[in-house]
PDB file of C-alpha atoms in Angstrom:
ATOM      1  CA  UNK A   1       6.849 -17.730   9.629  1.00 56.00           C
ATOM      2  CA  UNK A   2       4.961 -17.701   6.399  1.00 67.00           C
ATOM      3  CA  UNK A   3       6.698 -18.845   3.506  1.00 90.00           C
ATOM      4  CA  UNK A   4       6.779 -15.733   0.869  1.00 96.00           C
ATOM      5  CA  UNK A   5       6.130 -16.163  -3.054  1.00 97.00           C
ATOM      6  CA  UNK A   6       7.426 -13.264  -5.601  1.00 98.00           C
ATOM      7  CA  UNK A   7       5.753 -13.002  -8.823  1.00 98.00           C
ATOM      8  CA  UNK A   8       5.143 -10.615 -11.639  1.00 98.00           C
ATOM      9  CA  UNK A   9       1.456  -9.505 -12.989  1.00 98.00           C
ATOM     10  CA  UNK A  10       1.794  -7.940 -16.517  1.00 98.00           C
ATOM     11  CA  UNK A  11      -0.892  -5.219 -17.349  1.00 97.00           C
ATOM     12  CA  UNK A  12      -1.575  -3.304 -20.617  1.00 89.00           C
ATOM     13  CA  UNK A  13       1.182  -0.818 -20.088  1.00 88.00           C
ATOM     14  CA  UNK A  14       3.276  -1.809 -17.018  1.00 96.00           C
ATOM     15  CA  UNK A  15       4.453  -4.777 -14.480  1.00 98.00           C
ATOM     16  CA  UNK A  16       3.716  -5.147 -10.893  1.00 98.00           C
ATOM     17  CA  UNK A  17       6.557  -6.667  -9.022  1.00 98.00           C
ATOM     18  CA  UNK A  18       4.361  -8.771  -5.821  1.00 98.00           C
ATOM     19  CA  UNK A  19       5.110 -10.816  -2.854  1.00 98.00           C
ATOM     20  CA  UNK A  20       2.526 -13.253  -1.809  1.00 98.00           C
ATOM     21  CA  UNK A  21       2.025 -15.245   1.654  1.00 98.00           C
ATOM     22  CA  UNK A  22      -0.756 -17.575   2.522  1.00 97.00           C
ATOM     23  CA  UNK A  23      -2.534 -20.200   0.780  1.00 96.00           C
ATOM     24  CA  UNK A  24      -3.944 -19.171  -2.852  1.00 94.00           C
ATOM     25  CA  UNK A  25      -7.256 -20.555  -2.012  1.00 94.00           C
ATOM     26  CA  UNK A  26      -7.796 -18.334   0.850  1.00 96.00           C
ATOM     27  CA  UNK A  27      -9.903 -15.022   0.955  1.00 97.00           C
ATOM     28  CA  UNK A  28      -7.634 -12.543  -0.806  1.00 98.00           C
ATOM     29  CA  UNK A  29      -6.263  -9.095   1.308  1.00 98.00           C
ATOM     30  CA  UNK A  30      -4.269  -6.938  -1.167  1.00 98.00           C
ATOM     31  CA  UNK A  31      -2.288  -4.443   1.225  1.00 99.00           C
ATOM     32  CA  UNK A  32      -0.905  -1.263  -0.455  1.00 99.00           C
ATOM     33  CA  UNK A  33       2.379   0.559   0.778  1.00 98.00           C
ATOM     34  CA  UNK A  34       3.287   4.367   0.567  1.00 98.00           C
ATOM     35  CA  UNK A  35       6.064   6.537   0.491  1.00 98.00           C
ATOM     36  CA  UNK A  36       8.961   5.718   0.656  1.00 98.00           C
ATOM     37  CA  UNK A  37       8.461   2.244   0.926  1.00 98.00           C
ATOM     38  CA  UNK A  38       7.611  -0.838  -0.940  1.00 98.00           C
ATOM     39  CA  UNK A  39       5.914  -4.412  -0.628  1.00 98.00           C
ATOM     40  CA  UNK A  40       7.672  -4.788   2.654  1.00 98.00           C
ATOM     41  CA  UNK A  41       5.876  -2.609   4.365  1.00 98.00           C
ATOM     42  CA  UNK A  42       3.097  -4.628   5.367  1.00 98.00           C
ATOM     43  CA  UNK A  43       5.328  -7.863   5.760  1.00 98.00           C
ATOM     44  CA  UNK A  44       5.088  -8.368   9.359  1.00 98.00           C
ATOM     45  CA  UNK A  45       1.615  -7.932   8.894  1.00 98.00           C
ATOM     46  CA  UNK A  46       0.840 -10.237   6.216  1.00 98.00           C
ATOM     47  CA  UNK A  47       3.095 -12.790   8.428  1.00 98.00           C
ATOM     48  CA  UNK A  48       0.530 -12.647  11.237  1.00 97.00           C
ATOM     49  CA  UNK A  49      -2.771 -12.805   8.739  1.00 98.00           C
ATOM     50  CA  UNK A  50      -1.482 -15.835   5.974  1.00 96.00           C
ATOM     51  CA  UNK A  51      -2.725 -18.703   8.166  1.00 90.00           C
ATOM     52  CA  UNK A  52      -6.216 -17.411   7.071  1.00 94.00           C
ATOM     53  CA  UNK A  53      -5.871 -15.259   4.212  1.00 97.00           C
ATOM     54  CA  UNK A  54      -4.014 -15.024   0.761  1.00 98.00           C
ATOM     55  CA  UNK A  55      -2.068 -11.743   1.385  1.00 98.00           C
ATOM     56  CA  UNK A  56      -0.595  -9.631  -1.817  1.00 98.00           C
ATOM     57  CA  UNK A  57       1.867  -7.053  -1.407  1.00 98.00           C
ATOM     58  CA  UNK A  58       2.550  -5.115  -4.961  1.00 98.00           C
ATOM     59  CA  UNK A  59       5.549  -2.516  -5.263  1.00 98.00           C
ATOM     60  CA  UNK A  60       3.333  -0.032  -6.615  1.00 98.00           C
ATOM     61  CA  UNK A  61       3.745   1.746 -10.010  1.00 98.00           C
ATOM     62  CA  UNK A  62       7.228   3.614  -9.642  1.00 98.00           C
ATOM     63  CA  UNK A  63       8.361   1.625  -6.613  1.00 98.00           C
ATOM     64  CA  UNK A  64      11.122  -0.592  -6.283  1.00 98.00           C
ATOM     65  CA  UNK A  65      10.990  -3.575  -8.686  1.00 98.00           C
ATOM     66  CA  UNK A  66       7.401  -2.521 -10.598  1.00 98.00           C
ATOM     67  CA  UNK A  67       7.756  -0.546 -13.576  1.00 98.00           C
ATOM     68  CA  UNK A  68       8.519   3.316 -13.328  1.00 98.00           C
ATOM     69  CA  UNK A  69       6.751   4.997 -15.982  1.00 97.00           C
ATOM     70  CA  UNK A  70       8.235   8.496 -17.220  1.00 97.00           C
ATOM     71  CA  UNK A  71       6.449  12.069 -16.593  1.00 97.00           C
ATOM     72  CA  UNK A  72       4.310  13.279 -14.005  1.00 97.00           C
ATOM     73  CA  UNK A  73       1.145  12.754 -15.923  1.00 97.00           C
ATOM     74  CA  UNK A  74       1.771   8.559 -15.377  1.00 98.00           C
ATOM     75  CA  UNK A  75       1.517   9.054 -11.743  1.00 98.00           C
ATOM     76  CA  UNK A  76      -1.913  10.331 -11.510  1.00 98.00           C
ATOM     77  CA  UNK A  77      -4.124   8.499  -9.020  1.00 97.00           C
ATOM     78  CA  UNK A  78      -6.498   7.267 -11.779  1.00 97.00           C
ATOM     79  CA  UNK A  79      -3.592   5.169 -13.094  1.00 98.00           C
ATOM     80  CA  UNK A  80      -2.892   3.427  -9.963  1.00 98.00           C
ATOM     81  CA  UNK A  81      -6.562   2.698  -9.744  1.00 98.00           C
ATOM     82  CA  UNK A  82      -6.280   1.109 -13.013  1.00 98.00           C
ATOM     83  CA  UNK A  83      -3.056  -0.838 -11.808  1.00 98.00           C
ATOM     84  CA  UNK A  84      -5.187  -2.161  -8.863  1.00 98.00           C
ATOM     85  CA  UNK A  85      -8.178  -3.088 -10.968  1.00 98.00           C
ATOM     86  CA  UNK A  86      -5.749  -5.081 -13.138  1.00 98.00           C
ATOM     87  CA  UNK A  87      -4.177  -6.935 -10.517  1.00 98.00           C
ATOM     88  CA  UNK A  88      -7.350  -7.737  -9.104  1.00 98.00           C
ATOM     89  CA  UNK A  89      -8.535  -8.991 -12.349  1.00 97.00           C
ATOM     90  CA  UNK A  90      -5.760 -11.429 -12.452  1.00 97.00           C
ATOM     91  CA  UNK A  91      -5.888 -12.402  -8.581  1.00 98.00           C
ATOM     92  CA  UNK A  92      -9.667 -12.669  -7.810  1.00 96.00           C
ATOM     93  CA  UNK A  93     -11.539 -12.462 -11.127  1.00 95.00           C
ATOM     94  CA  UNK A  94     -15.336 -11.413 -10.760  1.00 90.00           C
ATOM     95  CA  UNK A  95     -14.588 -12.192  -6.821  1.00 96.00           C
ATOM     96  CA  UNK A  96     -14.507  -9.347  -4.324  1.00 98.00           C
ATOM     97  CA  UNK A  97     -11.559  -8.737  -2.054  1.00 98.00           C
ATOM     98  CA  UNK A  98     -10.425  -7.229   1.215  1.00 98.00           C
ATOM     99  CA  UNK A  99      -7.943  -4.161   0.393  1.00 98.00           C
ATOM    100  CA  UNK A 100      -5.902  -2.395   2.488  1.00 98.00           C
ATOM    101  CA  UNK A 101      -3.571   0.674   2.312  1.00 98.00           C
ATOM    102  CA  UNK A 102      -1.076   2.997   4.422  1.00 98.00           C
ATOM    103  CA  UNK A 103       0.127   6.242   3.522  1.00 98.00           C
ATOM    104  CA  UNK A 104      -0.261   6.826   0.185  1.00 98.00           C
ATOM    105  CA  UNK A 105      -1.481   3.400  -0.620  1.00 98.00           C
ATOM    106  CA  UNK A 106      -4.142   4.525   1.641  1.00 98.00           C
ATOM    107  CA  UNK A 107      -4.921   7.121  -1.151  1.00 98.00           C
ATOM    108  CA  UNK A 108      -4.945   4.758  -3.948  1.00 98.00           C
ATOM    109  CA  UNK A 109      -7.059   2.493  -1.743  1.00 98.00           C
ATOM    110  CA  UNK A 110      -9.663   5.461  -1.122  1.00 98.00           C
ATOM    111  CA  UNK A 111      -9.633   6.139  -4.947  1.00 98.00           C
ATOM    112  CA  UNK A 112     -10.101   2.040  -6.222  1.00 98.00           C
ATOM    113  CA  UNK A 113     -13.203   1.844  -3.389  1.00 98.00           C
ATOM    114  CA  UNK A 114     -14.607   5.187  -5.049  1.00 98.00           C
ATOM    115  CA  UNK A 115     -14.137   3.568  -8.285  1.00 98.00           C
ATOM    116  CA  UNK A 116     -14.954  -0.154  -8.054  1.00 98.00           C
ATOM    117  CA  UNK A 117     -17.269  -0.591  -4.641  1.00 98.00           C
ATOM    118  CA  UNK A 118     -18.731  -3.707  -6.324  1.00 98.00           C
ATOM    119  CA  UNK A 119     -15.123  -5.519  -6.180  1.00 98.00           C
ATOM    120  CA  UNK A 120     -14.058  -5.029  -2.372  1.00 98.00           C
ATOM    121  CA  UNK A 121     -15.798  -6.529   0.736  1.00 98.00           C
ATOM    122  CA  UNK A 122     -14.129  -4.499   3.120  1.00 98.00           C
ATOM    123  CA  UNK A 123     -11.901  -1.603   3.011  1.00 98.00           C
ATOM    124  CA  UNK A 124      -8.699  -1.107   5.738  1.00 98.00           C
ATOM    125  CA  UNK A 125      -6.870   1.527   6.198  1.00 98.00           C
ATOM    126  CA  UNK A 126      -4.247   2.460   8.608  1.00 98.00           C
ATOM    127  CA  UNK A 127      -2.675   5.803   9.215  1.00 98.00           C
ATOM    128  CA  UNK A 128      -4.102   6.843   6.193  1.00 98.00           C
ATOM    129  CA  UNK A 129      -6.333   9.798   5.033  1.00 98.00           C
ATOM    130  CA  UNK A 130      -9.714  10.320   2.892  1.00 98.00           C
ATOM    131  CA  UNK A 131      -8.471  12.928   0.253  1.00 98.00           C
ATOM    132  CA  UNK A 132     -11.185  15.282   1.488  1.00 98.00           C
ATOM    133  CA  UNK A 133     -10.883  14.531   5.004  1.00 98.00           C
ATOM    134  CA  UNK A 134      -6.845  15.298   4.657  1.00 98.00           C
ATOM    135  CA  UNK A 135      -7.276  18.311   2.148  1.00 98.00           C
ATOM    136  CA  UNK A 136      -9.413  19.863   5.017  1.00 98.00           C
ATOM    137  CA  UNK A 137      -7.083  19.468   7.480  1.00 98.00           C
ATOM    138  CA  UNK A 138      -4.144  21.137   5.803  1.00 98.00           C
ATOM    139  CA  UNK A 139      -6.653  23.932   5.006  1.00 98.00           C
ATOM    140  CA  UNK A 140      -8.339  24.587   8.646  1.00 97.00           C
ATOM    141  CA  UNK A 141      -6.241  22.437  11.179  1.00 97.00           C
ATOM    142  CA  UNK A 142      -2.911  24.730  12.156  1.00 97.00           C
ATOM    143  CA  UNK A 143      -0.748  21.415  13.498  1.00 97.00           C
ATOM    144  CA  UNK A 144      -1.640  19.446  10.035  1.00 98.00           C
ATOM    145  CA  UNK A 145      -0.698  22.097   7.995  1.00 98.00           C
ATOM    146  CA  UNK A 146       2.633  22.566   9.575  1.00 97.00           C
ATOM    147  CA  UNK A 147       3.249  18.503   9.195  1.00 97.00           C
ATOM    148  CA  UNK A 148       2.509  18.841   6.097  1.00 98.00           C
ATOM    149  CA  UNK A 149       5.078  21.281   4.695  1.00 97.00           C
ATOM    150  CA  UNK A 150       7.289  18.255   3.636  1.00 96.00           C
ATOM    151  CA  UNK A 151       5.295  18.099   0.542  1.00 97.00           C
ATOM    152  CA  UNK A 152       7.009  21.807  -0.694  1.00 97.00           C
ATOM    153  CA  UNK A 153      10.647  19.788  -0.170  1.00 97.00           C
ATOM    154  CA  UNK A 154       9.294  16.736  -2.111  1.00 98.00           C
ATOM    155  CA  UNK A 155       7.784  18.697  -4.697  1.00 98.00           C
ATOM    156  CA  UNK A 156      10.749  20.859  -5.384  1.00 97.00           C
ATOM    157  CA  UNK A 157      12.384  20.436  -8.731  1.00 95.00           C
ATOM    158  CA  UNK A 158      15.706  18.923  -7.271  1.00 96.00           C
ATOM    159  CA  UNK A 159      14.285  16.372  -5.194  1.00 98.00           C
ATOM    160  CA  UNK A 160      15.120  13.375  -6.096  1.00 98.00           C
ATOM    161  CA  UNK A 161      18.743  14.428  -6.168  1.00 98.00           C
ATOM    162  CA  UNK A 162      18.131  15.819  -2.748  1.00 97.00           C
ATOM    163  CA  UNK A 163      16.334  12.929  -1.333  1.00 98.00           C
ATOM    164  CA  UNK A 164      19.364  10.535  -2.925  1.00 98.00           C
ATOM    165  CA  UNK A 165      22.306  12.438  -1.787  1.00 97.00           C
ATOM    166  CA  UNK A 166      24.594  10.590   0.686  1.00 98.00           C
ATOM    167  CA  UNK A 167      23.371   7.044   0.558  1.00 97.00           C
ATOM    168  CA  UNK A 168      19.717   8.679   0.870  1.00 98.00           C
ATOM    169  CA  UNK A 169      20.563  10.017   3.787  1.00 97.00           C
ATOM    170  CA  UNK A 170      17.373  12.749   4.009  1.00 97.00           C
ATOM    171  CA  UNK A 171      15.347  10.340   2.784  1.00 97.00           C
ATOM    172  CA  UNK A 172      16.270   7.986   5.870  1.00 97.00           C
ATOM    173  CA  UNK A 173      16.044  11.520   8.159  1.00 95.00           C
ATOM    174  CA  UNK A 174      12.537  11.378   6.961  1.00 94.00           C
ATOM    175  CA  UNK A 175      11.538   8.146   7.791  1.00 95.00           C
ATOM    176  CA  UNK A 176      12.661   8.886  11.416  1.00 93.00           C
ATOM    177  CA  UNK A 177      10.464  12.385  11.677  1.00 89.00           C
ATOM    178  CA  UNK A 178       7.347  10.742  11.297  1.00 90.00           C
ATOM    179  CA  UNK A 179       7.339   8.101  14.268  1.00 89.00           C
ATOM    180  CA  UNK A 180       9.898   6.118  15.848  1.00 88.00           C
ATOM    181  CA  UNK A 181      11.994   3.810  14.054  1.00 93.00           C
ATOM    182  CA  UNK A 182      13.335   1.257  16.334  1.00 93.00           C
ATOM    183  CA  UNK A 183      12.309  -1.614  13.992  1.00 95.00           C
ATOM    184  CA  UNK A 184      14.160  -0.130  11.169  1.00 95.00           C
ATOM    185  CA  UNK A 185      17.563  -2.578  11.668  1.00 96.00           C
ATOM    186  CA  UNK A 186      20.366  -2.195   9.414  1.00 96.00           C
ATOM    187  CA  UNK A 187      19.511  -4.949   7.129  1.00 97.00           C
ATOM    188  CA  UNK A 188      15.826  -3.523   6.759  1.00 97.00           C
ATOM    189  CA  UNK A 189      17.499   0.062   6.496  1.00 97.00           C
ATOM    190  CA  UNK A 190      20.049  -1.741   3.633  1.00 98.00           C
ATOM    191  CA  UNK A 191      17.117  -3.293   1.719  1.00 98.00           C
ATOM    192  CA  UNK A 192      14.964   0.096   1.481  1.00 98.00           C
ATOM    193  CA  UNK A 193      18.226   1.963   0.030  1.00 98.00           C
ATOM    194  CA  UNK A 194      18.481  -1.041  -2.611  1.00 98.00           C
ATOM    195  CA  UNK A 195      14.660  -0.093  -3.309  1.00 98.00           C
ATOM    196  CA  UNK A 196      15.236   3.460  -3.593  1.00 98.00           C
ATOM    197  CA  UNK A 197      18.398   2.570  -5.726  1.00 98.00           C
ATOM    198  CA  UNK A 198      16.668   1.202  -8.411  1.00 98.00           C
ATOM    199  CA  UNK A 199      16.955   2.889 -11.834  1.00 98.00           C
ATOM    200  CA  UNK A 200      14.401   5.675 -11.918  1.00 98.00           C
ATOM    201  CA  UNK A 201      12.959   4.827  -8.450  1.00 98.00           C
ATOM    202  CA  UNK A 202      13.229   8.266  -6.528  1.00 98.00           C
ATOM    203  CA  UNK A 203      12.066  10.205  -9.661  1.00 98.00           C
ATOM    204  CA  UNK A 204       9.392   8.324  -9.744  1.00 98.00           C
ATOM    205  CA  UNK A 205       8.345   8.102  -6.379  1.00 98.00           C
ATOM    206  CA  UNK A 206       8.387  11.597  -6.100  1.00 98.00           C
ATOM    207  CA  UNK A 207       6.035  12.219  -8.850  1.00 98.00           C
ATOM    208  CA  UNK A 208       2.942  10.778  -6.710  1.00 98.00           C
ATOM    209  CA  UNK A 209       3.270  14.064  -5.172  1.00 98.00           C
ATOM    210  CA  UNK A 210       3.775  16.252  -7.798  1.00 97.00           C
ATOM    211  CA  UNK A 211       0.966  14.601  -9.814  1.00 98.00           C
ATOM    212  CA  UNK A 212      -1.448  14.799  -6.438  1.00 97.00           C
ATOM    213  CA  UNK A 213      -4.053  17.503  -6.141  1.00 97.00           C
ATOM    214  CA  UNK A 214      -3.862  18.029  -2.904  1.00 98.00           C
ATOM    215  CA  UNK A 215      -3.188  21.674  -1.991  1.00 98.00           C
ATOM    216  CA  UNK A 216      -0.688  22.680   0.956  1.00 98.00           C
ATOM    217  CA  UNK A 217      -0.648  26.308   1.754  1.00 97.00           C
ATOM    218  CA  UNK A 218       1.985  27.755   3.457  1.00 96.00           C
ATOM    219  CA  UNK A 219       1.565  28.592   7.712  1.00 95.00           C
ATOM    220  CA  UNK A 220      -0.425  31.913   7.669  1.00 92.00           C
ATOM    221  CA  UNK A 221      -1.494  31.616   3.532  1.00 94.00           C
ATOM    222  CA  UNK A 222      -4.887  31.771   2.062  1.00 93.00           C
ATOM    223  CA  UNK A 223      -5.389  28.462   0.637  1.00 92.00           C
ATOM    224  CA  UNK A 224      -6.938  29.612  -2.636  1.00 91.00           C
ATOM    225  CA  UNK A 225      -8.467  27.370  -5.039  1.00 93.00           C
ATOM    226  CA  UNK A 226      -9.104  24.146  -3.271  1.00 97.00           C
ATOM    227  CA  UNK A 227     -10.581  21.600  -5.681  1.00 96.00           C
ATOM    228  CA  UNK A 228     -11.047  18.558  -3.539  1.00 97.00           C
ATOM    229  CA  UNK A 229     -13.063  20.914  -1.106  1.00 97.00           C
ATOM    230  CA  UNK A 230     -15.580  20.810  -3.982  1.00 97.00           C
ATOM    231  CA  UNK A 231     -16.044  17.435  -4.969  1.00 97.00           C
ATOM    232  CA  UNK A 232     -19.470  15.944  -4.789  1.00 98.00           C
ATOM    233  CA  UNK A 233     -19.598  13.827  -1.633  1.00 97.00           C
ATOM    234  CA  UNK A 234     -21.411  10.936  -3.444  1.00 97.00           C
ATOM    235  CA  UNK A 235     -18.308  10.444  -5.579  1.00 98.00           C
ATOM    236  CA  UNK A 236     -16.034   9.909  -2.526  1.00 98.00           C
ATOM    237  CA  UNK A 237     -17.897   7.686  -0.336  1.00 98.00           C
ATOM    238  CA  UNK A 238     -17.045   4.348   0.935  1.00 98.00           C
ATOM    239  CA  UNK A 239     -20.104   1.859   0.402  1.00 98.00           C
ATOM    240  CA  UNK A 240     -18.262  -0.947   2.192  1.00 98.00           C
ATOM    241  CA  UNK A 241     -17.452  -1.572   5.920  1.00 98.00           C
ATOM    242  CA  UNK A 242     -15.073   0.827   6.397  1.00 98.00           C
ATOM    243  CA  UNK A 243     -11.656   0.352   9.228  1.00 98.00           C
ATOM    244  CA  UNK A 244      -9.150   2.514   9.981  1.00 98.00           C
ATOM    245  CA  UNK A 245      -6.383   1.553  12.446  1.00 98.00           C
ATOM    246  CA  UNK A 246      -4.951   4.664  13.957  1.00 98.00           C
ATOM    247  CA  UNK A 247      -1.702   5.030  15.922  1.00 97.00           C
ATOM    248  CA  UNK A 248      -2.239   8.768  17.249  1.00 94.00           C
ATOM    249  CA  UNK A 249       1.903   9.755  17.609  1.00 95.00           C
ATOM    250  CA  UNK A 250       1.747  10.192  13.673  1.00 96.00           C
ATOM    251  CA  UNK A 251       4.009  13.435  13.175  1.00 94.00           C
ATOM    252  CA  UNK A 252       2.890  13.174   9.718  1.00 96.00           C
ATOM    253  CA  UNK A 253      -1.350  12.819  10.063  1.00 97.00           C
ATOM    254  CA  UNK A 254      -2.512  14.402  13.023  1.00 97.00           C
ATOM    255  CA  UNK A 255      -6.298  13.113  14.486  1.00 97.00           C
ATOM    256  CA  UNK A 256      -8.010  16.020  12.759  1.00 98.00           C
ATOM    257  CA  UNK A 257      -7.505  13.809   9.483  1.00 98.00           C
ATOM    258  CA  UNK A 258     -10.217  11.667  10.960  1.00 98.00           C
ATOM    259  CA  UNK A 259     -12.467  14.537  11.599  1.00 98.00           C
ATOM    260  CA  UNK A 260     -15.820  14.416   9.592  1.00 98.00           C
ATOM    261  CA  UNK A 261     -14.783  10.912   8.009  1.00 98.00           C
ATOM    262  CA  UNK A 262     -18.074   9.224   9.480  1.00 98.00           C
ATOM    263  CA  UNK A 263     -19.737  11.690   6.625  1.00 98.00           C
ATOM    264  CA  UNK A 264     -17.826   9.639   4.039  1.00 98.00           C
ATOM    265  CA  UNK A 265     -18.218   6.144   5.477  1.00 98.00           C
ATOM    266  CA  UNK A 266     -21.604   4.840   6.826  1.00 97.00           C
ATOM    267  CA  UNK A 267     -20.184   1.812   7.785  1.00 98.00           C
ATOM    268  CA  UNK A 268     -17.125   3.171   9.645  1.00 98.00           C
ATOM    269  CA  UNK A 269     -14.893   1.415  12.189  1.00 98.00           C
ATOM    270  CA  UNK A 270     -11.869   3.144  13.736  1.00 98.00           C
ATOM    271  CA  UNK A 271      -9.331   1.507  16.271  1.00 98.00           C
ATOM    272  CA  UNK A 272      -6.881   3.698  18.105  1.00 98.00           C
ATOM    273  CA  UNK A 273      -3.245   1.803  18.863  1.00 97.00           C
ATOM    274  CA  UNK A 274      -1.908   3.362  21.636  1.00 93.00           C
ATOM    275  CA  UNK A 275       2.035   4.156  21.390  1.00 92.00           C
ATOM    276  CA  UNK A 276       1.856   4.097  17.758  1.00 96.00           C
ATOM    277  CA  UNK A 277       2.901   6.485  15.146  1.00 96.00           C
ATOM    278  CA  UNK A 278       3.389   6.694  11.262  1.00 97.00           C
ATOM    279  CA  UNK A 279       4.823   3.213  10.433  1.00 97.00           C
ATOM    280  CA  UNK A 280       2.014   1.615  12.386  1.00 98.00           C
ATOM    281  CA  UNK A 281       2.527  -1.357  10.380  1.00 98.00           C
ATOM    282  CA  UNK A 282       6.122  -1.828  11.471  1.00 98.00           C
ATOM    283  CA  UNK A 283       5.518  -0.485  14.845  1.00 97.00           C
ATOM    284  CA  UNK A 284       2.160  -2.693  16.006  1.00 98.00           C
ATOM    285  CA  UNK A 285       1.760  -5.638  13.560  1.00 98.00           C
ATOM    286  CA  UNK A 286       0.500  -7.677  16.014  1.00 98.00           C
ATOM    287  CA  UNK A 287      -2.132  -5.119  16.957  1.00 98.00           C
ATOM    288  CA  UNK A 288      -3.121  -3.910  13.048  1.00 98.00           C
ATOM    289  CA  UNK A 289      -3.312  -8.054  12.019  1.00 98.00           C
ATOM    290  CA  UNK A 290      -5.559  -8.213  15.327  1.00 97.00           C
ATOM    291  CA  UNK A 291      -7.593  -5.517  13.924  1.00 98.00           C
ATOM    292  CA  UNK A 292      -8.162  -6.622  10.528  1.00 98.00           C
ATOM    293  CA  UNK A 293      -9.161 -10.038  11.554  1.00 97.00           C
ATOM    294  CA  UNK A 294     -11.474  -9.073  13.983  1.00 96.00           C
ATOM    295  CA  UNK A 295     -12.968  -6.479  11.192  1.00 97.00           C
ATOM    296  CA  UNK A 296     -13.628  -8.935   8.375  1.00 95.00           C
ATOM    297  CA  UNK A 297     -14.444 -12.100  10.426  1.00 87.00           C
ATOM    298  CA  UNK A 298     -16.280 -10.701  13.844  1.00 70.00           C
ATOM    299  CA  UNK A 299     -17.449 -12.796  16.274  1.00 55.00           C
TER     300      UNK A 299
END
């Protein structure tokens, strides 16, 4: 098992807590977690990559041991992109790296790839969605619209108290609702609860939902104005080799989220992992790591 190192990177306004596996002089892979996880989301995959890569797993802004600025505005995607850029300049100044993201981490990975294409050699997404494809799926695909209704629960004014009640019971229930959770041992569950119980963490984590431009109409409701669907395609094109590792048993993201992705990613590879769901990083770490290895070092 690869040794894990912990460190902090202080940026202009916040401090990011990070975990790192693998030799410091190896090719860099930065892995971004989503909701309601923390750096450990990628731990099992990182262990399998650490022999040949330096894998860095930050707690994103608002999560676990990283800074939790107040207010919804602090959680606009541009702020997380700025955090990642500062981290990348610290870890790999002037040298492009591999970026991976899952769930909300995928959203920030995409946003960083759009903004800083020269800084990436490869973009890897595991059960996450391109913002335009996701928004289109919510509007046009009935199953994805139904699957995304939890946004309304997490955007409610009392959501933080609701998700923290009874030892974070509803948060645990949400995890179980997105795909199988036999990986979530009592020890792992306790560590997740510890991360959620950090002062201000649940409120900050939920600000990611309230700050998002994603529109989620209720079933049968007219979508109305949907800003993401009018974005210039040139602004949301992936200009580096792009891998999507996809578990089709995901209850949060349907395969409709992949429709039309090739129009935004000229160098796209999709690897389907049978039997995997939304928590693919935990369910199938061997397959995810193997797909990343094959993608970044073909042959």
